[in-house]
Short mmCIF file of N, CA, C and O in Angstrom, two decimals:
data_model
loop_
_atom_site.label_atom_id
_atom_site.label_comp_id
_atom_site.label_asym_id
_atom_site.label_seq_id
_atom_site.Cartn_x
_atom_site.Cartn_y
_atom_site.Cartn_z
N MET A 1 127.02 86.81 63.50
CA MET A 1 127.77 88.00 63.35
C MET A 1 128.11 88.29 61.87
O MET A 1 128.04 89.41 61.34
N ILE A 2 128.35 87.24 61.09
CA ILE A 2 128.63 87.40 59.74
C ILE A 2 127.44 87.94 58.98
O ILE A 2 127.58 88.86 58.10
N ALA A 3 126.28 87.46 59.20
CA ALA A 3 125.10 87.96 58.54
C ALA A 3 124.79 89.41 58.92
O ALA A 3 124.42 90.20 58.07
N PHE A 4 124.89 89.72 60.21
CA PHE A 4 124.68 91.10 60.57
C PHE A 4 125.67 92.03 59.87
O PHE A 4 125.26 93.08 59.48
N GLU A 5 126.95 91.65 59.84
CA GLU A 5 127.92 92.52 59.13
C GLU A 5 127.55 92.64 57.70
O GLU A 5 127.75 93.75 57.09
N LYS A 6 127.15 91.55 57.03
CA LYS A 6 126.83 91.62 55.63
C LYS A 6 125.59 92.51 55.37
O LYS A 6 125.63 93.36 54.49
N PHE A 7 124.53 92.18 56.11
CA PHE A 7 123.27 92.87 55.77
C PHE A 7 123.04 94.16 56.59
O PHE A 7 122.49 95.09 56.07
N GLY A 8 123.49 94.17 57.82
CA GLY A 8 123.25 95.27 58.74
C GLY A 8 124.29 96.38 58.51
O GLY A 8 124.02 97.58 58.61
N GLN A 9 125.54 95.99 58.26
CA GLN A 9 126.67 96.94 58.12
C GLN A 9 127.14 97.05 56.70
O GLN A 9 128.12 97.80 56.39
N HIS A 10 126.56 96.33 55.74
CA HIS A 10 126.92 96.35 54.33
C HIS A 10 128.44 96.03 54.10
O HIS A 10 129.10 96.60 53.28
N GLN A 11 128.92 95.13 54.88
CA GLN A 11 130.34 94.70 54.77
C GLN A 11 130.54 93.45 53.93
O GLN A 11 129.92 92.47 54.25
N PRO A 12 131.20 93.63 52.78
CA PRO A 12 131.34 92.43 51.91
C PRO A 12 132.02 91.24 52.62
O PRO A 12 132.88 91.43 53.51
N LEU A 13 131.73 90.04 52.20
CA LEU A 13 132.34 88.89 52.84
C LEU A 13 133.82 88.88 52.71
O LEU A 13 134.49 88.42 53.71
N ASN A 14 134.34 89.32 51.64
CA ASN A 14 135.85 89.25 51.47
C ASN A 14 136.52 90.15 52.56
O ASN A 14 137.50 89.82 53.02
N ARG A 15 135.95 91.25 52.79
CA ARG A 15 136.50 92.19 53.84
C ARG A 15 136.38 91.52 55.21
O ARG A 15 137.21 91.67 56.09
N GLN A 16 135.22 90.89 55.42
CA GLN A 16 135.07 90.23 56.66
C GLN A 16 136.04 89.09 56.86
O GLN A 16 136.64 88.93 57.94
N ALA A 17 136.28 88.30 55.81
CA ALA A 17 137.24 87.20 55.90
C ALA A 17 138.60 87.79 56.17
O ALA A 17 139.34 87.21 57.06
N GLU A 18 139.00 88.91 55.58
CA GLU A 18 140.31 89.48 55.82
C GLU A 18 140.43 89.98 57.28
O GLU A 18 141.49 89.77 57.96
N ARG A 19 139.36 90.59 57.76
CA ARG A 19 139.39 91.05 59.20
C ARG A 19 139.50 89.94 60.17
O ARG A 19 140.25 89.95 61.13
N TYR A 20 138.70 88.89 59.97
CA TYR A 20 138.77 87.64 60.83
C TYR A 20 140.13 87.07 60.81
O TYR A 20 140.66 86.65 61.85
N ALA A 21 140.78 87.01 59.65
CA ALA A 21 142.13 86.44 59.48
C ALA A 21 143.11 87.24 60.32
O ALA A 21 143.99 86.71 61.03
N ARG A 22 143.00 88.59 60.27
CA ARG A 22 143.94 89.52 61.02
C ARG A 22 143.77 89.25 62.49
O ARG A 22 144.68 89.50 63.21
N GLU A 23 142.50 88.93 62.92
CA GLU A 23 142.25 88.70 64.39
C GLU A 23 142.56 87.31 64.81
O GLU A 23 142.22 86.91 65.89
N GLY A 24 143.10 86.51 63.85
CA GLY A 24 143.54 85.11 64.20
C GLY A 24 142.45 84.09 64.06
O GLY A 24 142.62 83.00 64.60
N VAL A 25 141.40 84.41 63.34
CA VAL A 25 140.28 83.47 63.16
C VAL A 25 140.07 83.34 61.69
O VAL A 25 139.14 83.98 61.09
N PRO A 26 140.84 82.52 61.03
CA PRO A 26 140.67 82.36 59.50
C PRO A 26 139.39 81.62 59.21
O PRO A 26 139.21 80.49 59.67
N ILE A 27 138.54 82.19 58.40
CA ILE A 27 137.31 81.65 57.95
C ILE A 27 137.35 81.82 56.44
O ILE A 27 137.47 82.94 55.88
N SER A 28 137.23 80.80 55.71
CA SER A 28 137.20 80.88 54.24
C SER A 28 135.98 81.61 53.77
O SER A 28 134.95 81.57 54.29
N LEU A 29 136.21 82.28 52.61
CA LEU A 29 135.15 83.02 51.95
C LEU A 29 134.02 82.02 51.59
O LEU A 29 132.88 82.39 51.72
N SER A 30 134.29 80.87 51.11
CA SER A 30 133.26 79.95 50.76
C SER A 30 132.46 79.51 51.95
O SER A 30 131.19 79.32 51.87
N THR A 31 133.09 79.36 53.13
CA THR A 31 132.32 78.98 54.34
C THR A 31 131.33 80.19 54.72
O THR A 31 130.21 79.91 55.08
N MET A 32 131.85 81.38 54.60
CA MET A 32 130.99 82.55 54.92
C MET A 32 129.80 82.65 53.93
O MET A 32 128.69 82.86 54.32
N ALA A 33 130.08 82.42 52.68
CA ALA A 33 129.02 82.39 51.62
C ALA A 33 128.00 81.33 51.94
O ALA A 33 126.80 81.58 51.79
N ASP A 34 128.45 80.16 52.34
CA ASP A 34 127.52 79.10 52.66
C ASP A 34 126.55 79.42 53.89
O ASP A 34 125.47 79.17 53.86
N GLN A 35 127.20 80.11 54.83
CA GLN A 35 126.47 80.54 55.99
C GLN A 35 125.39 81.60 55.63
O GLN A 35 124.21 81.52 56.03
N ILE A 36 125.74 82.55 54.75
CA ILE A 36 124.78 83.54 54.30
C ILE A 36 123.67 82.90 53.54
O ILE A 36 122.54 83.22 53.66
N GLY A 37 124.02 81.92 52.61
CA GLY A 37 123.02 81.16 51.90
C GLY A 37 122.02 80.45 52.85
O GLY A 37 120.81 80.44 52.59
N ALA A 38 122.56 79.83 53.89
CA ALA A 38 121.74 79.19 54.87
C ALA A 38 120.80 80.13 55.61
O ALA A 38 119.62 79.87 55.82
N VAL A 39 121.32 81.30 55.97
CA VAL A 39 120.55 82.37 56.63
C VAL A 39 119.39 82.79 55.70
O VAL A 39 118.19 82.95 56.12
N CYS A 40 119.68 83.02 54.36
CA CYS A 40 118.66 83.39 53.42
C CYS A 40 117.64 82.35 53.27
O CYS A 40 116.45 82.66 53.23
N ALA A 41 118.03 81.09 53.22
CA ALA A 41 117.03 80.02 53.08
C ALA A 41 116.07 79.98 54.30
O ALA A 41 114.90 79.72 54.15
N VAL A 42 116.62 80.07 55.49
CA VAL A 42 115.83 80.07 56.68
C VAL A 42 114.83 81.25 56.71
O VAL A 42 113.71 81.13 57.19
N MET A 43 115.32 82.43 56.29
CA MET A 43 114.51 83.63 56.33
C MET A 43 113.52 83.75 55.20
O MET A 43 112.63 84.61 55.26
N ARG A 44 113.58 82.91 54.16
CA ARG A 44 112.74 83.06 52.97
C ARG A 44 111.30 82.98 53.32
O ARG A 44 110.50 83.80 52.78
N PRO A 45 110.82 82.09 54.21
CA PRO A 45 109.36 82.15 54.49
C PRO A 45 108.87 83.38 55.18
O PRO A 45 107.77 83.88 54.86
N ILE A 46 109.71 84.05 55.92
CA ILE A 46 109.35 85.32 56.49
C ILE A 46 109.23 86.36 55.47
O ILE A 46 108.27 87.17 55.42
N PHE A 47 110.21 86.39 54.59
CA PHE A 47 110.15 87.37 53.44
C PHE A 47 108.96 87.14 52.55
O PHE A 47 108.26 88.13 52.25
N ASP A 48 108.64 85.90 52.29
CA ASP A 48 107.48 85.59 51.41
C ASP A 48 106.15 86.06 52.05
O ASP A 48 105.30 86.65 51.44
N CYS A 49 106.03 85.91 53.47
CA CYS A 49 104.88 86.40 54.15
C CYS A 49 104.80 87.94 54.10
O CYS A 49 103.76 88.53 53.85
N LEU A 50 105.89 88.60 54.29
CA LEU A 50 105.98 90.03 54.24
C LEU A 50 105.64 90.55 52.90
O LEU A 50 104.84 91.50 52.75
N LYS A 51 106.20 89.92 51.84
CA LYS A 51 105.96 90.31 50.50
C LYS A 51 104.44 90.19 50.12
O LYS A 51 103.85 91.04 49.57
N ALA A 52 103.82 89.08 50.60
CA ALA A 52 102.42 88.83 50.32
C ALA A 52 101.58 89.89 51.05
O ALA A 52 100.56 90.39 50.47
N HIS A 53 101.96 90.22 52.25
CA HIS A 53 101.24 91.34 52.95
C HIS A 53 101.32 92.68 52.24
O HIS A 53 100.31 93.38 52.07
N VAL A 54 102.58 93.01 51.78
CA VAL A 54 102.77 94.27 51.08
C VAL A 54 101.91 94.37 49.86
O VAL A 54 101.22 95.28 49.54
N PHE A 55 101.87 93.26 49.04
CA PHE A 55 101.20 93.27 47.79
C PHE A 55 99.67 93.02 47.89
O PHE A 55 98.97 93.14 46.91
N ALA A 56 99.28 92.71 49.10
CA ALA A 56 97.83 92.51 49.35
C ALA A 56 97.10 93.88 49.59
O ALA A 56 95.93 94.00 49.67
N GLY A 57 97.90 94.89 49.72
CA GLY A 57 97.33 96.28 50.02
C GLY A 57 96.59 96.84 48.88
O GLY A 57 96.84 96.52 47.68
N GLU A 58 95.60 97.68 49.19
CA GLU A 58 94.85 98.34 48.13
C GLU A 58 95.77 99.25 47.37
O GLU A 58 95.52 99.49 46.15
N ARG A 59 96.71 99.82 47.96
CA ARG A 59 97.68 100.78 47.35
C ARG A 59 99.08 100.29 47.63
O ARG A 59 99.46 100.16 48.86
N VAL A 60 99.80 100.09 46.60
CA VAL A 60 101.26 99.69 46.78
C VAL A 60 102.07 100.71 45.96
O VAL A 60 101.82 100.98 44.80
N HIS A 61 103.02 101.30 46.66
CA HIS A 61 103.86 102.31 46.09
C HIS A 61 105.19 101.67 45.84
O HIS A 61 105.74 100.93 46.67
N GLY A 62 105.76 101.90 44.68
CA GLY A 62 107.01 101.31 44.27
C GLY A 62 108.01 102.42 43.74
O GLY A 62 107.59 103.32 43.08
N ASP A 63 109.27 102.21 44.03
CA ASP A 63 110.32 103.06 43.45
C ASP A 63 111.62 102.31 43.37
O ASP A 63 111.78 101.38 44.16
N ASP A 64 112.44 102.66 42.48
CA ASP A 64 113.70 101.96 42.32
C ASP A 64 114.84 102.83 42.34
O ASP A 64 114.75 104.09 42.12
N SER A 65 115.97 102.30 42.64
CA SER A 65 117.24 102.98 42.54
C SER A 65 118.28 102.01 42.02
O SER A 65 118.22 100.82 42.21
N THR A 66 119.28 102.57 41.31
CA THR A 66 120.35 101.72 40.81
C THR A 66 121.40 101.46 41.95
O THR A 66 121.60 102.36 42.80
N VAL A 67 121.91 100.25 41.96
CA VAL A 67 122.94 99.91 42.94
C VAL A 67 124.06 99.16 42.21
O VAL A 67 123.76 98.40 41.30
N PRO A 68 125.36 99.36 42.65
CA PRO A 68 126.40 98.54 42.06
C PRO A 68 126.40 97.09 42.70
O PRO A 68 126.12 96.97 43.88
N VAL A 69 126.67 96.22 41.78
CA VAL A 69 126.74 94.80 42.16
C VAL A 69 128.10 94.21 41.72
O VAL A 69 128.39 94.33 40.49
N MET A 70 128.77 93.60 42.61
CA MET A 70 130.10 93.06 42.27
C MET A 70 129.85 91.80 41.37
O MET A 70 129.09 90.93 41.73
N ALA A 71 130.61 91.79 40.33
CA ALA A 71 130.64 90.59 39.41
C ALA A 71 132.05 90.26 39.21
O ALA A 71 132.99 90.96 39.66
N LYS A 72 132.32 89.16 38.53
CA LYS A 72 133.72 88.66 38.33
C LYS A 72 134.47 89.69 37.48
O LYS A 72 134.15 89.90 36.32
N GLY A 73 135.42 90.38 38.11
CA GLY A 73 136.29 91.30 37.37
C GLY A 73 135.66 92.60 37.03
O GLY A 73 136.30 93.42 36.35
N LYS A 74 134.45 92.86 37.50
CA LYS A 74 133.81 94.08 37.09
C LYS A 74 132.69 94.48 38.02
O LYS A 74 132.36 93.62 38.95
N THR A 75 132.03 95.58 37.88
CA THR A 75 130.95 95.98 38.68
C THR A 75 129.74 96.18 37.73
O THR A 75 129.84 96.88 36.75
N ASP A 76 128.69 95.45 37.98
CA ASP A 76 127.45 95.58 37.17
C ASP A 76 126.43 96.51 37.89
O ASP A 76 126.70 96.86 39.10
N THR A 77 125.44 96.96 37.18
CA THR A 77 124.41 97.78 37.80
C THR A 77 123.12 97.04 37.92
O THR A 77 122.71 96.37 36.90
N ALA A 78 122.59 96.99 39.08
CA ALA A 78 121.23 96.34 39.26
C ALA A 78 120.27 97.41 39.76
O ALA A 78 120.65 98.58 40.08
N ARG A 79 119.04 97.09 39.93
CA ARG A 79 118.01 97.95 40.41
C ARG A 79 117.44 97.35 41.69
O ARG A 79 117.08 96.18 41.73
N ILE A 80 117.33 98.12 42.70
CA ILE A 80 116.72 97.69 43.90
C ILE A 80 115.38 98.44 44.03
O ILE A 80 115.34 99.70 43.95
N TRP A 81 114.32 97.70 44.12
CA TRP A 81 113.00 98.26 44.24
C TRP A 81 112.47 98.16 45.66
O TRP A 81 112.74 97.16 46.40
N VAL A 82 111.89 99.26 46.17
CA VAL A 82 111.20 99.24 47.39
C VAL A 82 109.70 99.25 47.11
O VAL A 82 109.29 100.12 46.31
N TYR A 83 108.96 98.43 47.74
CA TYR A 83 107.49 98.42 47.58
C TYR A 83 106.88 98.71 49.00
O TYR A 83 107.32 98.01 49.96
N VAL A 84 106.03 99.67 49.11
CA VAL A 84 105.51 100.05 50.36
C VAL A 84 103.95 100.04 50.36
O VAL A 84 103.33 100.33 49.45
N ARG A 85 103.46 99.52 51.52
CA ARG A 85 102.05 99.46 51.72
C ARG A 85 101.75 100.30 52.99
O ARG A 85 102.33 99.92 54.05
N ASP A 86 100.95 101.28 52.90
CA ASP A 86 100.56 102.08 54.07
C ASP A 86 99.16 102.63 53.77
O ASP A 86 99.05 103.66 53.07
N ASP A 87 98.11 101.91 54.25
CA ASP A 87 96.82 102.43 54.08
C ASP A 87 96.20 103.23 55.12
O ASP A 87 95.12 103.62 55.07
N SER A 88 97.10 103.53 56.18
CA SER A 88 96.60 104.32 57.39
C SER A 88 96.07 105.66 56.96
O SER A 88 95.05 106.14 57.57
N PRO A 89 96.62 106.41 55.94
CA PRO A 89 96.11 107.69 55.68
C PRO A 89 94.71 107.63 55.01
O PRO A 89 94.02 108.61 54.94
N PHE A 90 94.35 106.36 54.58
CA PHE A 90 93.09 106.23 53.90
C PHE A 90 92.08 105.43 54.83
O PHE A 90 91.09 104.83 54.33
N GLY A 91 92.39 105.35 56.11
CA GLY A 91 91.50 104.63 57.02
C GLY A 91 91.71 103.10 57.07
O GLY A 91 90.98 102.45 57.67
N GLY A 92 92.76 102.63 56.48
CA GLY A 92 93.08 101.17 56.55
C GLY A 92 93.55 100.75 57.91
O GLY A 92 94.19 101.48 58.68
N LYS A 93 93.20 99.52 58.28
CA LYS A 93 93.58 99.03 59.61
C LYS A 93 94.79 98.14 59.58
O LYS A 93 95.41 97.82 60.61
N ALA A 94 95.25 97.65 58.42
CA ALA A 94 96.40 96.76 58.24
C ALA A 94 97.68 97.55 58.65
O ALA A 94 97.80 98.71 58.29
N PRO A 95 98.65 96.87 59.26
CA PRO A 95 99.93 97.56 59.56
C PRO A 95 100.68 97.86 58.25
O PRO A 95 100.63 97.10 57.29
N PRO A 96 101.40 99.02 58.33
CA PRO A 96 102.21 99.34 57.16
C PRO A 96 103.38 98.38 56.97
O PRO A 96 103.83 97.77 58.03
N ALA A 97 103.91 98.23 55.85
CA ALA A 97 105.08 97.34 55.61
C ALA A 97 105.76 97.76 54.34
O ALA A 97 105.21 98.39 53.51
N LEU A 98 107.00 97.23 54.21
CA LEU A 98 107.71 97.45 52.96
C LEU A 98 108.66 96.21 52.73
O LEU A 98 108.92 95.51 53.67
N CYS A 99 109.04 96.06 51.49
CA CYS A 99 109.92 95.01 51.09
C CYS A 99 110.86 95.53 50.01
O CYS A 99 110.40 96.37 49.20
N PHE A 100 112.09 95.06 50.04
CA PHE A 100 113.04 95.45 48.95
C PHE A 100 113.27 94.18 48.07
O PHE A 100 113.42 93.10 48.62
N ILE A 101 113.32 94.43 46.76
CA ILE A 101 113.56 93.33 45.87
C ILE A 101 114.65 93.89 44.83
O ILE A 101 114.47 94.94 44.19
N ILE A 102 115.73 93.12 44.72
CA ILE A 102 116.77 93.49 43.79
C ILE A 102 116.62 92.74 42.45
O ILE A 102 116.31 91.57 42.47
N HIS A 103 116.79 93.41 41.39
CA HIS A 103 116.68 92.84 40.04
C HIS A 103 117.92 93.21 39.25
O HIS A 103 118.32 94.37 39.26
N GLU A 104 118.44 92.30 38.51
CA GLU A 104 119.55 92.55 37.60
C GLU A 104 119.15 92.61 36.14
O GLU A 104 119.91 92.27 35.24
N ILE A 105 117.89 93.04 35.87
CA ILE A 105 117.35 93.07 34.55
C ILE A 105 116.79 94.48 34.32
O ILE A 105 116.71 95.26 35.29
N GLU A 106 116.29 94.80 33.14
CA GLU A 106 115.83 96.14 32.83
C GLU A 106 114.67 96.53 33.76
O GLU A 106 113.80 95.83 34.08
N ALA A 107 114.72 97.80 34.19
CA ALA A 107 113.82 98.33 35.19
C ALA A 107 112.40 98.41 34.67
O ALA A 107 111.49 98.19 35.38
N ALA A 108 112.26 98.70 33.35
CA ALA A 108 110.86 98.83 32.85
C ALA A 108 109.99 97.66 33.04
O ALA A 108 108.80 97.74 33.08
N SER A 109 110.57 96.44 32.97
CA SER A 109 109.79 95.22 33.07
C SER A 109 109.51 94.78 34.51
O SER A 109 108.75 93.80 34.71
N ILE A 110 110.14 95.33 35.50
CA ILE A 110 110.07 94.82 36.85
C ILE A 110 108.64 94.84 37.48
O ILE A 110 108.12 93.87 37.93
N PRO A 111 107.95 95.98 37.44
CA PRO A 111 106.60 96.03 38.13
C PRO A 111 105.64 95.00 37.52
O PRO A 111 104.71 94.68 38.23
N TYR A 112 105.84 94.61 36.36
CA TYR A 112 104.85 93.65 35.74
C TYR A 112 105.21 92.22 35.95
O TYR A 112 104.47 91.29 35.66
N ASN A 113 106.36 91.90 36.50
CA ASN A 113 106.89 90.56 36.64
C ASN A 113 107.16 90.09 38.08
O ASN A 113 108.03 89.27 38.29
N ILE A 114 106.49 90.63 39.03
CA ILE A 114 106.78 90.32 40.41
C ILE A 114 106.13 89.09 40.97
O ILE A 114 105.15 88.66 40.59
#
């Protein structure tokens, strides 16, 4: 449930921890962060396969948007890139796919460093 709330509902862990505490189930923020890290580690091979499939396409389309990222005492700006593979309009047989990659560095260098 914690991972779904974080990734599916975009609910920060601190808000989740506060909500669980109000409901009588205190879960520390560090425990929640550990669980999210474990979920990400388990899902990494799936992401790597998806990314390899997307970048194996003859045509890969990319676009970026800025997103706020919480940092200690401030909000930084990062860029989230979406990369899309869809060769079906060109007669391709491979299934379409996309992947999102977030970067906290200058946008101009991203497409060359993936």
